[in-house]
Amino acid sequence: MKRLPIILAVTTALLAGVWFGARALRPYSFHGTIIQSPEPAPDFTLQSASGPVSPSDFRGKVTVLFFGYTFCPDVCPTTLADLAGAMRILGDEADEVQVVFVSVDPDRDTPERLAEYVGSFDPRFVGVTGNEDEVAAVAAVYGIFYEKHEGTPASGYLIDHTASAMVIDREGRLKLVLPFGIGPQDIAADLHELLK
Amino acid sequence: MRRIVVLVLLIGVVAAACGGSAGGIEVTDVWGRPSPSAATNAAFYMNITNGGDAPDQLVGASSPACSVTELHEMYMKDGGVMGMRPVQGGAVEIAPGATVEFKPGGLHVMCIGITEELKPGTTVPLTLTFEQAGDLQLEVEIRAN
Ligand SMILES: [Cu+2]
């Protein structure tokens, strides 16, 4: 009878051990959508204000590609602010991350304009564009859709575009898709996992 | 009596700092992001509650910080494609008892042609016009990213 408390204590300790062990072994669950059999990310070259930029320049880092345009007041600043927030959360690790903003509005977004724009969110961000055909080719290989449509006389044309960001791992494989609006904490956690 | 007057004045001042109310319509949490350099447009967000028992409609907005102001909504298409357009009929219905949220990815007051840099920690005036409640003067809080 006296042994009962001991047995209970031992059982509880064992169960707790199993539970914590299982938790530690469980694989990390990404907030974004992981690509199960990642392929090499298609390479391209577009222009930034400080010269040509290709994803392959950042091999060894984790690269985040986000397509948008500087006239966009909602999705693009929200995502760039979330990515900048994730960079702050990552601290020193953020030096291993390269965010590239690809403009789908080559008529209005010059490389200089893009540099100013993305630099306001994080000075390490890079903004790139090219001529209409070049941008269309890059978007196509990354499965990014964009389409101009008429706005009002005040807004001018607007552009519908894929709002998710594409993440390339250190080995240059297209590995993860970050949907719109998941927030800086979740983005930082996913990028941290890819940096391991 | 004097104390009540002071209290009413104080409440007025506090309300004017970020939100405001008129005719059963209450607007809270009015905010926008700092304008990135080279940006021409901005979006303002808020919560609009109709505490009255009749429907009302937000029919317009204006701000000295914007050349033109429109009421916009985002829409989502297949494959995570997003876009924006002016709200249908140019108005946003605020049903009695309902709170309509203007937030990233949803509704926003579209500020076309910003006339000044929107600096974090500052505010810019915004007037919302309701069909029933009339004009509501608000301040948009520019929140650091
Ligand atoms: Cu808009």
PDB file of C-alpha atoms in Angstrom, chain A residues 38-158:
ATOM      1  CA  PRO A  38      11.849  20.744 -54.556  1.00  0.00           C
ATOM      2  CA  GLU A  39      13.359  21.468 -57.976  1.00  0.00           C
ATOM      3  CA  PRO A  40      16.237  23.844 -58.687  1.00  0.00           C
ATOM      4  CA  ALA A  41      14.817  27.392 -58.742  1.00  0.00           C
ATOM      5  CA  PRO A  42      14.917  28.734 -62.311  1.00  0.00           C
ATOM      6  CA  ASP A  43      17.678  31.311 -62.635  1.00  0.00           C
ATOM      7  CA  PHE A  44      17.153  34.702 -64.265  1.00  0.00           C
ATOM      8  CA  THR A  45      18.783  38.100 -64.447  1.00  0.00           C
ATOM      9  CA  LEU A  46      16.895  41.343 -63.856  1.00  0.00           C
ATOM     10  CA  GLN A  47      18.127  44.872 -63.136  1.00  0.00           C
ATOM     11  CA  SER A  48      18.458  46.553 -59.759  1.00  0.00           C
ATOM     12  CA  ALA A  49      19.618  50.134 -59.237  1.00  0.00           C
ATOM     13  CA  SER A  50      23.089  48.787 -58.447  1.00  0.00           C
ATOM     14  CA  GLY A  51      23.353  46.350 -61.345  1.00  0.00           C
ATOM     15  CA  PRO A  52      22.098  42.966 -62.528  1.00  0.00           C
ATOM     16  CA  VAL A  53      20.708  40.518 -59.974  1.00  0.00           C
ATOM     17  CA  SER A  54      20.206  36.740 -60.285  1.00  0.00           C
ATOM     18  CA  PRO A  55      18.914  34.305 -57.661  1.00  0.00           C
ATOM     19  CA  SER A  56      22.132  32.302 -58.173  1.00  0.00           C
ATOM     20  CA  ASP A  57      24.073  35.305 -56.765  1.00  0.00           C
ATOM     21  CA  PHE A  58      22.606  34.370 -53.380  1.00  0.00           C
ATOM     22  CA  ARG A  59      23.413  30.645 -53.397  1.00  0.00           C
ATOM     23  CA  GLY A  60      24.191  29.685 -49.799  1.00  0.00           C
ATOM     24  CA  LYS A  61      21.565  32.082 -48.481  1.00  0.00           C
ATOM     25  CA  VAL A  62      17.813  31.634 -48.234  1.00  0.00           C
ATOM     26  CA  THR A  63      16.217  33.847 -50.894  1.00  0.00           C
ATOM     27  CA  VAL A  64      12.659  35.191 -50.750  1.00  0.00           C
ATOM     28  CA  LEU A  65      11.135  36.303 -54.079  1.00  0.00           C
ATOM     29  CA  PHE A  66       8.084  38.512 -53.894  1.00  0.00           C
ATOM     30  CA  PHE A  67       6.324  39.923 -56.964  1.00  0.00           C
ATOM     31  CA  GLY A  68       4.432  43.211 -56.753  1.00  0.00           C
ATOM     32  CA  TYR A  69       4.445  46.894 -57.738  1.00  0.00           C
ATOM     33  CA  THR A  70       5.113  50.128 -55.890  1.00  0.00           C
ATOM     34  CA  PHE A  71       1.674  51.637 -56.717  1.00  0.00           C
ATOM     35  CA  CYS A  72       0.114  48.841 -54.642  1.00  0.00           C
ATOM     36  CA  PRO A  73      -0.911  50.246 -51.247  1.00  0.00           C
ATOM     37  CA  ASP A  74      -2.103  47.104 -49.477  1.00  0.00           C
ATOM     38  CA  VAL A  75      -0.719  43.661 -50.314  1.00  0.00           C
ATOM     39  CA  CYS A  76       2.818  44.769 -51.234  1.00  0.00           C
ATOM     40  CA  PRO A  77       3.589  47.046 -48.265  1.00  0.00           C
ATOM     41  CA  THR A  78       1.924  44.540 -45.919  1.00  0.00           C
ATOM     42  CA  THR A  79       4.095  41.683 -47.196  1.00  0.00           C
ATOM     43  CA  LEU A  80       7.299  43.759 -47.316  1.00  0.00           C
ATOM     44  CA  ALA A  81       6.622  45.016 -43.761  1.00  0.00           C
ATOM     45  CA  ASP A  82       6.026  41.414 -42.625  1.00  0.00           C
ATOM     46  CA  LEU A  83       9.273  40.299 -44.287  1.00  0.00           C
ATOM     47  CA  ALA A  84      11.138  43.243 -42.695  1.00  0.00           C
ATOM     48  CA  GLY A  85       9.620  42.255 -39.334  1.00  0.00           C
ATOM     49  CA  ALA A  86      10.813  38.678 -39.867  1.00  0.00           C
ATOM     50  CA  MET A  87      14.337  40.003 -40.599  1.00  0.00           C
ATOM     51  CA  ARG A  88      14.298  41.886 -37.276  1.00  0.00           C
ATOM     52  CA  ILE A  89      13.144  38.772 -35.419  1.00  0.00           C
ATOM     53  CA  LEU A  90      15.900  36.697 -37.049  1.00  0.00           C
ATOM     54  CA  GLY A  91      18.584  39.105 -35.821  1.00  0.00           C
ATOM     55  CA  ASP A  92      22.069  38.094 -36.994  1.00  0.00           C
ATOM     56  CA  GLU A  93      20.583  35.161 -38.908  1.00  0.00           C
ATOM     57  CA  ALA A  94      18.876  37.666 -41.225  1.00  0.00           C
ATOM     58  CA  ASP A  95      22.234  38.230 -42.943  1.00  0.00           C
ATOM     59  CA  GLU A  96      21.697  34.749 -44.398  1.00  0.00           C
ATOM     60  CA  VAL A  97      18.391  35.825 -45.944  1.00  0.00           C
ATOM     61  CA  GLN A  98      17.978  37.831 -49.164  1.00  0.00           C
ATOM     62  CA  VAL A  99      14.619  39.372 -50.005  1.00  0.00           C
ATOM     63  CA  VAL A 100      14.158  40.200 -53.714  1.00  0.00           C
ATOM     64  CA  PHE A 101      11.139  42.259 -54.791  1.00  0.00           C
ATOM     65  CA  VAL A 102      10.346  41.728 -58.471  1.00  0.00           C
ATOM     66  CA  SER A 103       8.231  44.480 -60.040  1.00  0.00           C
ATOM     67  CA  VAL A 104       5.443  43.330 -62.343  1.00  0.00           C
ATOM     68  CA  ASP A 105       4.987  46.980 -63.395  1.00  0.00           C
ATOM     69  CA  PRO A 106       8.049  47.649 -65.573  1.00  0.00           C
ATOM     70  CA  ASP A 107       6.369  50.720 -67.131  1.00  0.00           C
ATOM     71  CA  ARG A 108       6.159  52.651 -63.875  1.00  0.00           C
ATOM     72  CA  ASP A 109       8.738  51.020 -61.595  1.00  0.00           C
ATOM     73  CA  THR A 110      12.299  51.926 -62.508  1.00  0.00           C
ATOM     74  CA  PRO A 111      15.213  50.192 -60.719  1.00  0.00           C
ATOM     75  CA  GLU A 112      15.913  53.482 -58.870  1.00  0.00           C
ATOM     76  CA  ARG A 113      12.327  53.805 -57.710  1.00  0.00           C
ATOM     77  CA  LEU A 114      12.361  50.167 -56.571  1.00  0.00           C
ATOM     78  CA  ALA A 115      15.593  50.641 -54.623  1.00  0.00           C
ATOM     79  CA  GLU A 116      14.096  53.559 -52.701  1.00  0.00           C
ATOM     80  CA  TYR A 117      10.855  51.710 -52.106  1.00  0.00           C
ATOM     81  CA  VAL A 118      12.194  48.394 -50.812  1.00  0.00           C
ATOM     82  CA  GLY A 119      15.000  50.144 -48.905  1.00  0.00           C
ATOM     83  CA  SER A 120      12.372  51.851 -46.744  1.00  0.00           C
ATOM     84  CA  PHE A 121      11.369  48.457 -45.377  1.00  0.00           C
ATOM     85  CA  ASP A 122      14.861  47.017 -44.929  1.00  0.00           C
ATOM     86  CA  PRO A 123      18.077  48.395 -46.433  1.00  0.00           C
ATOM     87  CA  ARG A 124      19.126  44.819 -47.321  1.00  0.00           C
ATOM     88  CA  PHE A 125      16.124  44.244 -49.604  1.00  0.00           C
ATOM     89  CA  VAL A 126      16.728  44.345 -53.347  1.00  0.00           C
ATOM     90  CA  GLY A 127      14.209  45.525 -55.971  1.00  0.00           C
ATOM     91  CA  VAL A 128      14.500  44.344 -59.583  1.00  0.00           C
ATOM     92  CA  THR A 129      12.746  44.765 -62.889  1.00  0.00           C
ATOM     93  CA  GLY A 130      13.357  44.386 -66.609  1.00  0.00           C
ATOM     94  CA  ASN A 131      11.520  44.970 -69.830  1.00  0.00           C
ATOM     95  CA  GLU A 132       7.994  43.629 -70.234  1.00  0.00           C
ATOM     96  CA  ASP A 133       9.087  40.339 -71.836  1.00  0.00           C
ATOM     97  CA  GLU A 134      11.814  39.678 -69.285  1.00  0.00           C
ATOM     98  CA  VAL A 135       9.473  40.201 -66.344  1.00  0.00           C
ATOM     99  CA  ALA A 136       6.788  38.053 -67.979  1.00  0.00           C
ATOM    100  CA  ALA A 137       9.283  35.215 -68.525  1.00  0.00           C
ATOM    101  CA  VAL A 138      10.462  35.284 -64.896  1.00  0.00           C
ATOM    102  CA  ALA A 139       6.902  35.341 -63.552  1.00  0.00           C
ATOM    103  CA  ALA A 140       5.929  32.444 -65.819  1.00  0.00           C
ATOM    104  CA  VAL A 141       8.704  30.109 -64.658  1.00  0.00           C
ATOM    105  CA  TYR A 142       7.827  30.819 -61.015  1.00  0.00           C
ATOM    106  CA  GLY A 143       4.095  30.290 -61.586  1.00  0.00           C
ATOM    107  CA  ILE A 144       3.354  33.927 -60.786  1.00  0.00           C
ATOM    108  CA  PHE A 145       0.262  35.352 -62.421  1.00  0.00           C
ATOM    109  CA  TYR A 146      -0.223  39.063 -63.029  1.00  0.00           C
ATOM    110  CA  GLU A 147      -2.640  41.047 -65.133  1.00  0.00           C
ATOM    111  CA  LYS A 148      -3.298  44.752 -65.630  1.00  0.00           C
ATOM    112  CA  HIS A 149      -6.813  46.073 -65.320  1.00  0.00           C
ATOM    113  CA  GLU A 150      -8.331  49.511 -65.585  1.00  0.00           C
ATOM    114  CA  GLY A 151      -8.687  51.445 -62.355  1.00  0.00           C
ATOM    115  CA  THR A 152     -10.292  54.857 -62.024  1.00  0.00           C
ATOM    116  CA  PRO A 153      -8.850  57.942 -63.729  1.00  0.00           C
ATOM    117  CA  ALA A 154      -7.193  58.802 -60.396  1.00  0.00           C
ATOM    118  CA  SER A 155      -5.599  55.426 -59.717  1.00  0.00           C
ATOM    119  CA  GLY A 156      -4.613  54.610 -63.291  1.00  0.00           C
ATOM    120  CA  TYR A 157      -4.246  50.946 -64.144  1.00  0.00           C
ATOM    121  CA  LEU A 158      -4.012  48.408 -61.321  1.00  0.00           C
TER     122      LEU A 158
END
